[in-house]
mmCIF file of C-alpha atoms and ligand atoms in Angstrom:
data_model
loop_
_atom_site.group_PDB
_atom_site.id
_atom_site.type_symbol
_atom_site.label_atom_id
_atom_site.label_comp_id
_atom_site.label_asym_id
_atom_site.label_seq_id
_atom_site.Cartn_x
_atom_site.Cartn_y
_atom_site.Cartn_z
ATOM 1 C CA MET X 112 -32.075 -122.408 -100.092
ATOM 2 C CA ILE X 113 -31.867 -118.901 -98.653
ATOM 3 C CA ASN X 114 -31.960 -117.397 -102.145
ATOM 4 C CA GLU X 115 -35.201 -119.211 -102.848
ATOM 5 C CA ILE X 116 -36.837 -118.041 -99.656
ATOM 6 C CA LEU X 117 -35.697 -114.459 -100.130
ATOM 7 C CA LYS X 118 -37.047 -114.423 -103.682
ATOM 8 C CA LYS X 119 -40.544 -115.184 -102.422
ATOM 9 C CA GLY X 120 -41.399 -111.723 -101.138
ATOM 10 C CA GLU X 121 -44.201 -113.132 -98.938
ATOM 11 C CA PHE X 122 -43.191 -115.397 -96.080
ATOM 12 C CA GLU X 123 -44.942 -118.217 -94.279
ATOM 13 C CA LYS X 124 -44.146 -119.447 -90.802
ATOM 14 C CA ASN X 125 -41.761 -122.136 -92.033
ATOM 15 C CA ASP X 126 -39.853 -119.607 -94.141
ATOM 16 C CA ILE X 127 -39.496 -117.345 -91.116
ATOM 17 C CA ILE X 128 -38.189 -120.201 -88.984
ATOM 18 C CA GLU X 129 -35.690 -121.077 -91.750
ATOM 19 C CA LEU X 130 -34.445 -117.502 -91.867
ATOM 20 C CA LEU X 131 -34.166 -117.291 -88.087
ATOM 21 C CA SER X 132 -32.139 -120.503 -87.998
ATOM 22 C CA LEU X 133 -29.434 -119.301 -90.393
ATOM 23 C CA THR X 134 -25.916 -119.462 -88.963
ATOM 24 C CA ASP X 135 -23.627 -119.422 -91.987
ATOM 25 C CA LYS X 136 -21.955 -115.999 -92.280
ATOM 26 C CA ASP X 137 -22.634 -115.646 -96.018
ATOM 27 C CA ASP X 138 -26.277 -116.576 -95.557
ATOM 28 C CA LEU X 139 -26.604 -114.067 -92.740
ATOM 29 C CA GLU X 140 -25.085 -111.366 -94.927
ATOM 30 C CA LYS X 141 -27.618 -112.175 -97.642
ATOM 31 C CA LEU X 142 -30.465 -111.944 -95.147
ATOM 32 C CA TYR X 143 -29.284 -108.626 -93.702
ATOM 33 C CA SER X 144 -28.687 -107.064 -97.081
ATOM 34 C CA ALA X 145 -32.070 -108.182 -98.425
ATOM 35 C CA ALA X 146 -33.689 -106.545 -95.394
ATOM 36 C CA TYR X 147 -31.572 -103.402 -95.834
ATOM 37 C CA GLU X 148 -32.622 -103.201 -99.501
ATOM 38 C CA GLU X 149 -36.255 -103.469 -98.393
ATOM 39 C CA LYS X 150 -35.698 -100.645 -95.898
ATOM 40 C CA LEU X 151 -34.107 -98.479 -98.642
ATOM 41 C CA LYS X 152 -37.235 -98.908 -100.764
ATOM 42 C CA HIS X 153 -39.376 -97.335 -98.060
ATOM 43 C CA SER X 154 -37.337 -94.814 -96.121
ATOM 44 C CA GLY X 155 -34.269 -94.417 -98.307
ATOM 45 C CA LYS X 156 -30.965 -93.833 -96.554
ATOM 46 C CA PHE X 157 -32.679 -92.055 -93.675
ATOM 47 C CA VAL X 158 -32.553 -92.884 -89.995
ATOM 48 C CA TYR X 159 -34.982 -91.023 -87.757
ATOM 49 C CA PHE X 160 -34.307 -90.042 -84.172
ATOM 50 C CA ARG X 161 -36.617 -90.301 -81.176
ATOM 51 C CA GLY X 162 -34.939 -88.692 -78.176
ATOM 52 C CA ILE X 163 -35.922 -90.800 -75.183
ATOM 53 C CA VAL X 164 -36.532 -89.358 -71.716
ATOM 54 C CA GLU X 165 -36.717 -92.062 -69.053
ATOM 55 C CA PHE X 166 -38.619 -89.815 -66.706
ATOM 56 C CA SER X 167 -39.307 -92.217 -63.831
ATOM 57 C CA ASN X 168 -38.280 -95.687 -62.682
ATOM 58 C CA ILE X 169 -41.170 -96.023 -60.234
ATOM 59 C CA CYS X 170 -43.187 -99.035 -61.309
ATOM 60 C CA SER X 171 -46.241 -100.755 -59.888
ATOM 61 C CA LYS X 172 -45.486 -103.992 -61.728
ATOM 62 C CA ASN X 173 -43.177 -106.864 -61.107
ATOM 63 C CA CYS X 174 -42.094 -108.366 -64.443
ATOM 64 C CA PHE X 175 -39.552 -111.038 -63.463
ATOM 65 C CA TYR X 176 -36.905 -109.899 -65.974
ATOM 66 C CA CYS X 177 -36.839 -106.165 -65.331
ATOM 67 C CA GLY X 178 -34.334 -104.256 -63.212
ATOM 68 C CA ILE X 179 -36.815 -101.556 -62.152
ATOM 69 C CA ARG X 180 -39.578 -103.967 -61.073
ATOM 70 C CA LYS X 181 -41.426 -102.876 -57.959
ATOM 71 C CA SER X 182 -39.816 -105.433 -55.636
ATOM 72 C CA ASN X 183 -36.239 -104.552 -56.539
ATOM 73 C CA LYS X 184 -35.074 -102.739 -53.432
ATOM 74 C CA GLY X 185 -31.595 -102.229 -54.869
ATOM 75 C CA THR X 186 -32.652 -99.403 -57.198
ATOM 76 C CA GLU X 187 -33.006 -95.831 -56.011
ATOM 77 C CA ARG X 188 -36.319 -94.477 -57.276
ATOM 78 C CA TYR X 189 -36.705 -91.130 -59.051
ATOM 79 C CA PHE X 190 -39.310 -89.034 -60.806
ATOM 80 C CA LEU X 191 -38.200 -86.117 -62.958
ATOM 81 C CA LYS X 192 -39.611 -82.648 -62.393
ATOM 82 C CA MET X 193 -41.584 -81.103 -65.242
ATOM 83 C CA ASP X 194 -38.741 -78.625 -65.884
ATOM 84 C CA GLU X 195 -36.241 -81.437 -66.283
ATOM 85 C CA ILE X 196 -38.450 -83.132 -68.851
ATOM 86 C CA LEU X 197 -38.952 -79.871 -70.732
ATOM 87 C CA ASP X 198 -35.213 -79.163 -70.714
ATOM 88 C CA ALA X 199 -34.671 -82.539 -72.373
ATOM 89 C CA ALA X 200 -37.454 -81.904 -74.891
ATOM 90 C CA ASN X 201 -36.056 -78.453 -75.687
ATOM 91 C CA PHE X 202 -32.660 -80.006 -76.248
ATOM 92 C CA ALA X 203 -34.261 -82.502 -78.658
ATOM 93 C CA TYR X 204 -35.938 -79.643 -80.509
ATOM 94 C CA GLU X 205 -32.763 -77.565 -80.734
ATOM 95 C CA GLN X 206 -30.810 -80.564 -81.994
ATOM 96 C CA GLY X 207 -33.400 -81.210 -84.705
ATOM 97 C CA TYR X 208 -34.360 -84.647 -83.399
ATOM 98 C CA GLY X 209 -37.963 -84.263 -84.566
ATOM 99 C CA SER X 210 -39.511 -86.521 -81.923
ATOM 100 C CA VAL X 211 -39.317 -87.467 -78.282
ATOM 101 C CA VAL X 212 -40.338 -90.577 -76.363
ATOM 102 C CA LEU X 213 -41.451 -90.377 -72.743
ATOM 103 C CA GLN X 214 -40.816 -93.700 -71.039
ATOM 104 C CA SER X 215 -41.216 -94.846 -67.432
ATOM 105 C CA GLY X 216 -42.356 -97.600 -65.136
ATOM 106 C CA GLU X 217 -46.069 -98.281 -65.178
ATOM 107 C CA ARG X 218 -48.515 -96.463 -62.920
ATOM 108 C CA GLU X 219 -52.242 -95.924 -63.339
ATOM 109 C CA ASP X 220 -52.855 -93.486 -60.459
ATOM 110 C CA GLU X 221 -54.251 -90.057 -61.212
ATOM 111 C CA VAL X 222 -51.211 -88.122 -60.033
ATOM 112 C CA PHE X 223 -49.204 -89.967 -62.652
ATOM 113 C CA THR X 224 -51.722 -89.846 -65.497
ATOM 114 C CA ASP X 225 -52.347 -86.117 -64.944
ATOM 115 C CA PHE X 226 -48.615 -85.455 -64.898
ATOM 116 C CA VAL X 227 -48.113 -87.266 -68.210
ATOM 117 C CA GLU X 228 -50.995 -85.327 -69.775
ATOM 118 C CA GLU X 229 -49.470 -82.054 -68.601
ATOM 119 C CA ALA X 230 -46.022 -83.064 -69.870
ATOM 120 C CA VAL X 231 -47.428 -83.873 -73.314
ATOM 121 C CA LYS X 232 -49.228 -80.506 -73.464
ATOM 122 C CA GLU X 233 -46.094 -78.629 -72.415
ATOM 123 C CA ILE X 234 -43.894 -80.445 -74.937
ATOM 124 C CA LYS X 235 -46.443 -79.657 -77.648
ATOM 125 C CA LYS X 236 -45.857 -75.938 -77.008
ATOM 126 C CA ILE X 237 -42.194 -76.223 -77.976
ATOM 127 C CA GLY X 238 -41.612 -74.790 -81.463
ATOM 128 C CA GLY X 239 -45.378 -74.569 -82.036
ATOM 129 C CA GLY X 240 -45.956 -78.322 -81.989
ATOM 130 C CA ALA X 241 -42.702 -79.151 -83.749
ATOM 131 C CA LEU X 242 -41.948 -82.315 -81.825
ATOM 132 C CA GLY X 243 -43.601 -85.677 -82.419
ATOM 133 C CA ILE X 244 -44.452 -87.364 -79.104
ATOM 134 C CA THR X 245 -44.378 -91.084 -78.352
ATOM 135 C CA LEU X 246 -45.464 -92.455 -74.992
ATOM 136 C CA SER X 247 -44.210 -95.711 -73.515
ATOM 137 C CA VAL X 248 -45.727 -95.893 -70.055
ATOM 138 C CA GLY X 249 -47.570 -99.184 -70.032
ATOM 139 C CA GLU X 250 -51.132 -100.400 -69.808
ATOM 140 C CA GLN X 251 -53.842 -97.802 -69.182
ATOM 141 C CA SER X 252 -57.600 -97.415 -69.537
ATOM 142 C CA GLU X 253 -59.165 -96.242 -72.800
ATOM 143 C CA GLU X 254 -60.089 -92.973 -71.108
ATOM 144 C CA ILE X 255 -56.474 -92.240 -70.238
ATOM 145 C CA TYR X 256 -55.156 -93.226 -73.658
ATOM 146 C CA LYS X 257 -57.729 -90.841 -75.146
ATOM 147 C CA LYS X 258 -56.795 -88.029 -72.784
ATOM 148 C CA TRP X 259 -53.136 -88.347 -73.760
ATOM 149 C CA PHE X 260 -53.955 -88.592 -77.451
ATOM 150 C CA ASP X 261 -56.079 -85.434 -77.206
ATOM 151 C CA ALA X 262 -53.198 -83.740 -75.372
ATOM 152 C CA GLY X 263 -50.961 -84.373 -78.401
ATOM 153 C CA ALA X 264 -49.284 -87.759 -78.041
ATOM 154 C CA HIS X 265 -49.590 -89.514 -81.366
ATOM 155 C CA ARG X 266 -47.517 -92.656 -80.998
ATOM 156 C CA TYR X 267 -47.467 -95.317 -78.307
ATOM 157 C CA LEU X 268 -45.075 -98.172 -77.627
ATOM 158 C CA LEU X 269 -46.269 -101.180 -75.683
ATOM 159 C CA ARG X 270 -44.401 -104.425 -76.164
ATOM 160 C CA VAL X 271 -46.297 -107.674 -75.707
ATOM 161 C CA GLU X 272 -42.920 -109.190 -74.689
ATOM 162 C CA THR X 273 -43.760 -112.630 -76.179
ATOM 163 C CA THR X 274 -46.856 -114.035 -77.867
ATOM 164 C CA ASN X 275 -46.304 -117.452 -76.301
ATOM 165 C CA ARG X 276 -48.926 -117.304 -73.503
ATOM 166 C CA LYS X 277 -47.218 -120.031 -71.453
ATOM 167 C CA LEU X 278 -43.902 -118.243 -71.611
ATOM 168 C CA TYR X 279 -45.610 -114.923 -70.790
ATOM 169 C CA LYS X 280 -47.004 -116.539 -67.628
ATOM 170 C CA LYS X 281 -43.559 -117.772 -66.632
ATOM 171 C CA LEU X 282 -42.080 -114.297 -66.992
ATOM 172 C CA HIS X 283 -44.742 -112.413 -65.055
ATOM 173 C CA PRO X 284 -46.696 -112.650 -61.785
ATOM 174 C CA PRO X 285 -50.235 -114.063 -62.164
ATOM 175 C CA ASP X 286 -51.968 -110.666 -62.222
ATOM 176 C CA HIS X 287 -49.985 -109.479 -65.294
ATOM 177 C CA SER X 288 -52.046 -110.127 -68.391
ATOM 178 C CA PHE X 289 -50.984 -110.698 -71.995
ATOM 179 C CA GLU X 290 -54.615 -110.280 -73.062
ATOM 180 C CA ARG X 291 -54.817 -106.837 -71.505
ATOM 181 C CA ARG X 292 -51.721 -105.747 -73.409
ATOM 182 C CA VAL X 293 -53.247 -106.874 -76.702
ATOM 183 C CA GLU X 294 -56.500 -105.134 -75.789
ATOM 184 C CA CYS X 295 -54.548 -101.929 -75.100
ATOM 185 C CA LEU X 296 -52.964 -102.110 -78.565
ATOM 186 C CA LYS X 297 -56.442 -102.399 -80.105
ATOM 187 C CA ILE X 298 -57.716 -99.412 -78.152
ATOM 188 C CA MET X 299 -54.746 -97.281 -79.202
ATOM 189 C CA LYS X 300 -55.275 -98.224 -82.814
ATOM 190 C CA LYS X 301 -58.948 -97.312 -82.602
ATOM 191 C CA LEU X 302 -58.088 -93.938 -81.051
ATOM 192 C CA GLY X 303 -55.762 -93.102 -83.932
ATOM 193 C CA TYR X 304 -52.329 -93.603 -82.399
ATOM 194 C CA GLN X 305 -49.446 -94.925 -84.434
ATOM 195 C CA VAL X 306 -49.026 -98.134 -82.540
ATOM 196 C CA GLY X 307 -45.778 -99.841 -81.719
ATOM 197 C CA THR X 308 -45.163 -103.168 -80.097
ATOM 198 C CA GLY X 309 -42.376 -105.710 -79.845
ATOM 199 C CA VAL X 310 -40.921 -108.609 -77.948
ATOM 200 C CA MET X 311 -37.772 -109.568 -76.143
ATOM 201 C CA ILE X 312 -35.573 -111.844 -78.220
ATOM 202 C CA GLY X 313 -33.723 -114.837 -76.803
ATOM 203 C CA LEU X 314 -35.812 -115.213 -73.655
ATOM 204 C CA PRO X 315 -35.134 -118.351 -71.622
ATOM 205 C CA GLY X 316 -37.416 -121.072 -73.000
ATOM 206 C CA GLN X 317 -38.308 -119.138 -76.171
ATOM 207 C CA THR X 318 -38.102 -121.112 -79.424
ATOM 208 C CA LEU X 319 -37.600 -119.964 -83.012
ATOM 209 C CA GLU X 320 -41.189 -120.963 -83.645
ATOM 210 C CA ASP X 321 -42.267 -118.594 -80.861
ATOM 211 C CA LEU X 322 -40.347 -115.791 -82.561
ATOM 212 C CA ALA X 323 -41.913 -116.651 -85.926
ATOM 213 C CA ASN X 324 -45.329 -116.462 -84.248
ATOM 214 C CA ASP X 325 -44.352 -113.063 -82.833
ATOM 215 C CA VAL X 326 -43.540 -111.796 -86.323
ATOM 216 C CA LEU X 327 -46.847 -113.083 -87.677
ATOM 217 C CA PHE X 328 -48.633 -111.453 -84.739
ATOM 218 C CA PHE X 329 -47.066 -108.089 -85.674
ATOM 219 C CA LYS X 330 -48.390 -108.554 -89.181
ATOM 220 C CA GLU X 331 -51.893 -109.653 -88.165
ATOM 221 C CA THR X 332 -52.401 -106.847 -85.637
ATOM 222 C CA GLY X 333 -51.286 -104.306 -88.214
ATOM 223 C CA VAL X 334 -48.966 -102.391 -85.871
ATOM 224 C CA HIS X 335 -47.017 -99.513 -87.383
ATOM 225 C CA MET X 336 -43.811 -99.613 -85.374
ATOM 226 C CA ILE X 337 -41.641 -102.308 -83.880
ATOM 227 C CA GLY X 338 -39.286 -101.884 -80.949
ATOM 228 C CA MET X 339 -37.691 -105.148 -79.924
ATOM 229 C CA GLY X 340 -34.365 -106.136 -78.529
ATOM 230 C CA PRO X 341 -32.375 -109.006 -77.098
ATOM 231 C CA TYR X 342 -33.226 -110.144 -73.592
ATOM 232 C CA ILE X 343 -30.369 -109.342 -71.196
ATOM 233 C CA PRO X 344 -30.479 -110.675 -67.618
ATOM 234 C CA HIS X 345 -30.460 -108.180 -64.753
ATOM 235 C CA HIS X 346 -28.585 -109.289 -61.621
ATOM 236 C CA ASP X 347 -31.256 -108.127 -59.158
ATOM 237 C CA THR X 348 -34.225 -110.004 -60.610
ATOM 238 C CA PRO X 349 -35.703 -113.499 -60.184
ATOM 239 C CA LEU X 350 -34.347 -114.321 -63.670
ATOM 240 C CA SER X 351 -30.786 -113.215 -62.959
ATOM 241 C CA ASP X 352 -29.405 -116.709 -63.646
ATOM 242 C CA SER X 353 -31.767 -117.534 -66.474
ATOM 243 C CA ILE X 354 -29.006 -117.675 -69.093
ATOM 244 C CA PRO X 355 -25.978 -119.411 -67.608
ATOM 245 C CA ASP X 356 -22.656 -118.014 -68.809
ATOM 246 C CA PHE X 357 -24.310 -115.025 -70.455
ATOM 247 C CA GLU X 358 -20.912 -113.590 -71.374
ATOM 248 C CA ASN X 359 -20.456 -116.415 -73.872
ATOM 249 C CA ALA X 360 -24.063 -116.313 -75.025
ATOM 250 C CA LYS X 361 -23.865 -112.625 -76.003
ATOM 251 C CA GLU X 362 -22.772 -113.128 -79.572
ATOM 252 C CA LEU X 363 -25.625 -115.497 -80.393
ATOM 253 C CA GLN X 364 -28.084 -113.274 -78.575
ATOM 254 C CA LEU X 365 -26.986 -110.333 -80.726
ATOM 255 C CA GLU X 366 -27.158 -112.416 -83.899
ATOM 256 C CA LEU X 367 -30.692 -113.536 -83.096
ATOM 257 C CA GLY X 368 -31.680 -109.923 -82.442
ATOM 258 C CA LEU X 369 -30.331 -108.890 -85.849
ATOM 259 C CA LYS X 370 -32.040 -111.799 -87.612
ATOM 260 C CA MET X 371 -35.347 -110.768 -86.049
ATOM 261 C CA ILE X 372 -34.940 -107.167 -87.259
ATOM 262 C CA ALA X 373 -34.191 -108.414 -90.764
ATOM 263 C CA VAL X 374 -37.124 -110.820 -90.846
ATOM 264 C CA VAL X 375 -39.548 -108.242 -89.463
ATOM 265 C CA ARG X 376 -38.401 -105.786 -92.144
ATOM 266 C CA LEU X 377 -38.952 -108.385 -94.865
ATOM 267 C CA VAL X 378 -42.400 -109.311 -93.543
ATOM 268 C CA LEU X 379 -43.752 -105.889 -92.491
ATOM 269 C CA LYS X 380 -41.939 -103.984 -95.259
ATOM 270 C CA ASN X 381 -42.817 -100.340 -94.509
ATOM 271 C CA ALA X 382 -43.086 -100.319 -90.694
ATOM 272 C CA ASN X 383 -40.784 -98.220 -88.542
ATOM 273 C CA ILE X 384 -38.306 -100.516 -86.797
ATOM 274 C CA ALA X 385 -36.046 -99.368 -83.967
ATOM 275 C CA SER X 386 -32.455 -100.409 -83.555
ATOM 276 C CA THR X 387 -32.581 -100.570 -79.772
ATOM 277 C CA THR X 388 -30.023 -99.850 -77.068
ATOM 278 C CA ALA X 389 -30.086 -103.486 -75.898
ATOM 279 C CA LEU X 390 -28.233 -104.347 -79.142
ATOM 280 C CA GLN X 391 -25.509 -101.921 -78.155
ATOM 281 C CA ALA X 392 -25.306 -103.478 -74.694
ATOM 282 C CA LEU X 393 -24.201 -106.691 -76.410
ATOM 283 C CA SER X 394 -21.732 -105.137 -78.839
ATOM 284 C CA GLY X 395 -20.242 -101.655 -79.190
ATOM 285 C CA THR X 396 -21.557 -101.445 -82.745
ATOM 286 C CA GLY X 397 -24.847 -103.275 -82.091
ATOM 287 C CA ARG X 398 -27.074 -100.407 -83.132
ATOM 288 C CA GLU X 399 -25.231 -99.820 -86.418
ATOM 289 C CA LEU X 400 -25.578 -103.532 -87.145
ATOM 290 C CA GLY X 401 -29.308 -103.188 -86.446
ATOM 291 C CA LEU X 402 -29.541 -100.404 -89.028
ATOM 292 C CA LYS X 403 -27.661 -102.519 -91.563
ATOM 293 C CA ALA X 404 -30.131 -105.347 -90.884
ATOM 294 C CA GLY X 405 -33.123 -103.184 -91.809
ATOM 295 C CA ALA X 406 -33.983 -100.928 -88.830
ATOM 296 C CA ASN X 407 -34.613 -97.207 -89.484
ATOM 297 C CA ILE X 408 -35.134 -95.642 -86.052
ATOM 298 C CA ILE X 409 -32.684 -94.801 -83.274
ATOM 299 C CA MET X 410 -33.626 -93.576 -79.830
ATOM 300 C CA PRO X 411 -30.835 -91.359 -78.463
ATOM 301 C CA ASN X 412 -30.920 -91.163 -74.691
ATOM 302 C CA LEU X 413 -31.839 -87.704 -73.357
ATOM 303 C CA THR X 414 -32.064 -88.756 -69.716
ATOM 304 C CA ASP X 415 -29.822 -86.685 -67.461
ATOM 305 C CA THR X 416 -26.649 -88.594 -66.582
ATOM 306 C CA LYS X 417 -27.446 -88.513 -62.850
ATOM 307 C CA TYR X 418 -30.546 -90.690 -63.352
ATOM 308 C CA ARG X 419 -29.194 -93.145 -65.910
ATOM 309 C CA GLU X 420 -27.684 -95.458 -63.318
ATOM 310 C CA SER X 421 -31.157 -95.965 -61.831
ATOM 311 C CA TYR X 422 -32.915 -96.770 -65.115
ATOM 312 C CA GLN X 423 -31.295 -100.080 -65.823
ATOM 313 C CA LEU X 424 -33.868 -102.514 -67.122
ATOM 314 C CA TYR X 425 -31.002 -104.932 -67.803
ATOM 315 C CA ASP X 426 -27.301 -105.164 -66.898
ATOM 316 C CA ASN X 427 -24.516 -103.384 -68.804
ATOM 317 C CA LYS X 428 -26.715 -100.696 -70.278
ATOM 318 C CA PRO X 429 -24.334 -98.563 -72.352
ATOM 319 C CA CYS X 430 -23.554 -94.827 -72.084
ATOM 320 C CA LEU X 431 -24.355 -94.515 -68.373
ATOM 321 C CA ASN X 432 -21.711 -91.829 -67.923
ATOM 322 C CA GLU X 433 -22.577 -89.815 -70.996
ATOM 323 C CA ASN X 434 -24.913 -86.898 -71.464
ATOM 324 C CA ALA X 435 -27.349 -86.072 -74.249
ATOM 325 C CA GLY X 436 -24.830 -83.891 -76.123
ATOM 326 C CA MET X 437 -22.233 -86.655 -76.176
ATOM 327 C CA CYS X 438 -24.876 -89.101 -77.386
ATOM 328 C CA ARG X 439 -25.691 -86.864 -80.313
ATOM 329 C CA GLY X 440 -22.103 -86.518 -81.539
ATOM 330 C CA CYS X 441 -21.407 -90.183 -81.079
ATOM 331 C CA LEU X 442 -24.551 -91.291 -82.904
ATOM 332 C CA GLU X 443 -24.034 -88.928 -85.807
ATOM 333 C CA MET X 444 -20.575 -90.355 -86.350
ATOM 334 C CA ARG X 445 -21.806 -93.928 -86.062
ATOM 335 C CA ILE X 446 -24.628 -93.404 -88.533
ATOM 336 C CA ARG X 447 -22.448 -91.619 -91.081
ATOM 337 C CA SER X 448 -19.883 -94.411 -90.750
ATOM 338 C CA ILE X 449 -22.350 -96.836 -92.315
ATOM 339 C CA GLY X 450 -23.389 -94.436 -95.084
ATOM 340 C CA GLU X 451 -26.779 -93.502 -93.646
ATOM 341 C CA GLU X 452 -28.186 -90.024 -93.019
ATOM 342 C CA ILE X 453 -30.162 -88.609 -90.114
ATOM 343 C CA GLY X 454 -33.626 -87.245 -90.926
ATOM 344 C CA TYR X 455 -33.198 -84.087 -88.834
ATOM 345 C CA ASN X 456 -36.282 -82.016 -87.980
ATOM 346 C CA GLN X 457 -38.645 -84.657 -89.284
ATOM 347 C CA TRP X 458 -41.178 -86.743 -87.453
ATOM 348 C CA GLY X 459 -40.314 -89.777 -89.561
ATOM 349 C CA ASP X 460 -43.822 -91.162 -89.189
ATOM 350 C CA SER X 461 -44.504 -94.775 -89.970
ATOM 351 C CA LEU X 462 -45.118 -95.152 -93.704
ATOM 352 C CA LYS X 463 -47.314 -98.106 -92.854
ATOM 353 C CA PHE X 464 -49.531 -95.755 -90.844
ATOM 354 C CA LYS X 465 -49.612 -93.198 -93.659
ATOM 355 C CA ALA X 466 -50.479 -95.813 -96.269
ATOM 356 C CA GLU X 467 -53.306 -97.079 -94.043
ATOM 357 C CA ARG X 468 -54.701 -93.557 -93.622
ATOM 358 C CA GLU X 469 -54.564 -92.884 -97.356
ATOM 359 C CA SER X 470 -56.361 -96.085 -98.210
ATOM 360 C CA LEU X 471 -59.056 -95.241 -95.621
ATOM 361 C CA SER X 472 -59.624 -91.787 -97.070
ATOM 362 C CA ASN X 473 -59.768 -93.147 -100.634
ATOM 363 C CA ASN X 474 -62.500 -95.614 -99.761
HETATM 364 N N1 LIG Q 71 -43.013 -99.890 -68.193
HETATM 365 C C1 LIG Q 71 -43.234 -99.785 -69.592
HETATM 366 C C2 LIG Q 71 -42.066 -99.151 -70.331
HETATM 367 C C3 LIG Q 71 -40.684 -99.380 -69.772
HETATM 368 S S1 LIG Q 71 -40.057 -101.015 -69.882
HETATM 369 C C4 LIG Q 71 -43.572 -101.131 -70.174
HETATM 370 O O1 LIG Q 71 -43.234 -102.146 -69.572
HETATM 371 O O2 LIG Q 71 -44.179 -101.144 -71.246
HETATM 372 C C5 LIG Q 71 -39.666 -101.095 -71.620
HETATM 373 C C6 LIG Q 71 -39.256 -102.443 -72.120
HETATM 374 O O3 LIG Q 71 -38.022 -102.832 -71.563
HETATM 375 C C7 LIG Q 71 -40.165 -103.592 -71.785
HETATM 376 O O4 LIG Q 71 -41.277 -103.642 -72.630
HETATM 377 C C8 LIG Q 71 -39.242 -104.800 -71.955
HETATM 378 O O5 LIG Q 71 -39.395 -105.397 -73.235
HETATM 379 C C9 LIG Q 71 -37.829 -104.192 -71.877
HETATM 380 N N2 LIG Q 71 -37.026 -104.877 -70.853
HETATM 381 C C10 LIG Q 71 -37.260 -104.954 -69.530
HETATM 382 N N3 LIG Q 71 -36.341 -105.753 -68.931
HETATM 383 C C11 LIG Q 71 -35.507 -106.199 -69.908
HETATM 384 C C12 LIG Q 71 -34.374 -107.065 -69.936
HETATM 385 N N4 LIG Q 71 -33.918 -107.646 -68.827
HETATM 386 N N5 LIG Q 71 -33.762 -107.279 -71.132
HETATM 387 C C13 LIG Q 71 -34.207 -106.679 -72.257
HETATM 388 N N6 LIG Q 71 -35.287 -105.865 -72.292
HETATM 389 C C14 LIG Q 71 -35.931 -105.626 -71.139
HETATM 390 FE FE1 LIG Q 72 -42.363 -102.111 -64.921
HETATM 391 FE FE2 LIG Q 72 -42.145 -102.067 -67.620
HETATM 392 FE FE3 LIG Q 72 -40.196 -103.109 -66.050
HETATM 393 FE FE4 LIG Q 72 -42.500 -104.418 -66.266
HETATM 394 S S1 LIG Q 72 -41.024 -103.993 -67.926
HETATM 395 S S2 LIG Q 72 -41.392 -104.037 -64.348
HETATM 396 S S3 LIG Q 72 -43.940 -102.709 -66.396
HETATM 397 S S4 LIG Q 72 -40.851 -100.984 -66.143
#
């Protein structure tokens, strides 16, 4: 059965649901290795790094699942100084990471949007524009997205979290809008960003059909990058008890996360897919498993150790006591251990984005 589906090359919704329902170890191995082979075709044995700076946990929103939501009084709030961000970006440059991601809670006020613009401009000066810059700071107006693009940001990550509208409503307060998120993705695409989106996997109430719809949504919207990871409850949120006995559910949650990576690789083929930290929160080798299931991007944490404790979107986030240097050594060893190489000093742009650009200029 699995062999027949994998042979197809193009997958319909039912095929995707079949693949996501696999449980037999041999079948899972076949799925992961087919996805890994697909990844090899596009980006070879390379894994690209995006050093992530979680520069602020101040957020104006209240997503029910997130540890840094506005109403969580148990988290100490912080906002990095420009120098601290530039130190992290310089470290990324010196280490040959190629790209950085600036991530934070969502704010639309001018103090914030001006600060981000300034940060992008300053990072662009490092090594004469050597670093690729991804932003992941939520929903904004077209004007702001344009400002940041003109300042030098060229990729943006905005997850839609789930494409099941009913589920989206259950996970967010009434003024949080799925439609606005999709609209934002369209605007970014129009402006010329490489656009990334994603979902949380294994949300309470989410079905395999929902996940299959998510994958088809990624394909239809033509996004270039995917960053998705397992949902992990945070103790200080309204959804803290949403998965009873989470300790025992971890293994299945990880497996579902890996199956999604593999399926997305098989369906989107040449997109950039991140092996996210949430995988590692579920298993010490979660991120390596993600790479073996078809992901090609890793986001080493550059956030200063003293702030890491306060940027916990979910419980048990790994590496809270480590610093950026330790993360580099550890990751290098992990990646080599599975026979992959790091694409140092390269932006590692989405091949899907490049192919799209080439076909536009040929027409
Ligand atoms: N504020 C921005 C960026 C930071 S949040 C935004 O929301 O886009 C980045 C991502 O963290 C979110 O998109 C969400 O998918 C993920 N996240 C939040 N809480 C989580 C949880 N409990 N488990 C897993 N992922 C979570
Ligand atoms: Fe804020 Fe993003 Fe967390 Fe939602 S997911 S509460 S927008 S940081």
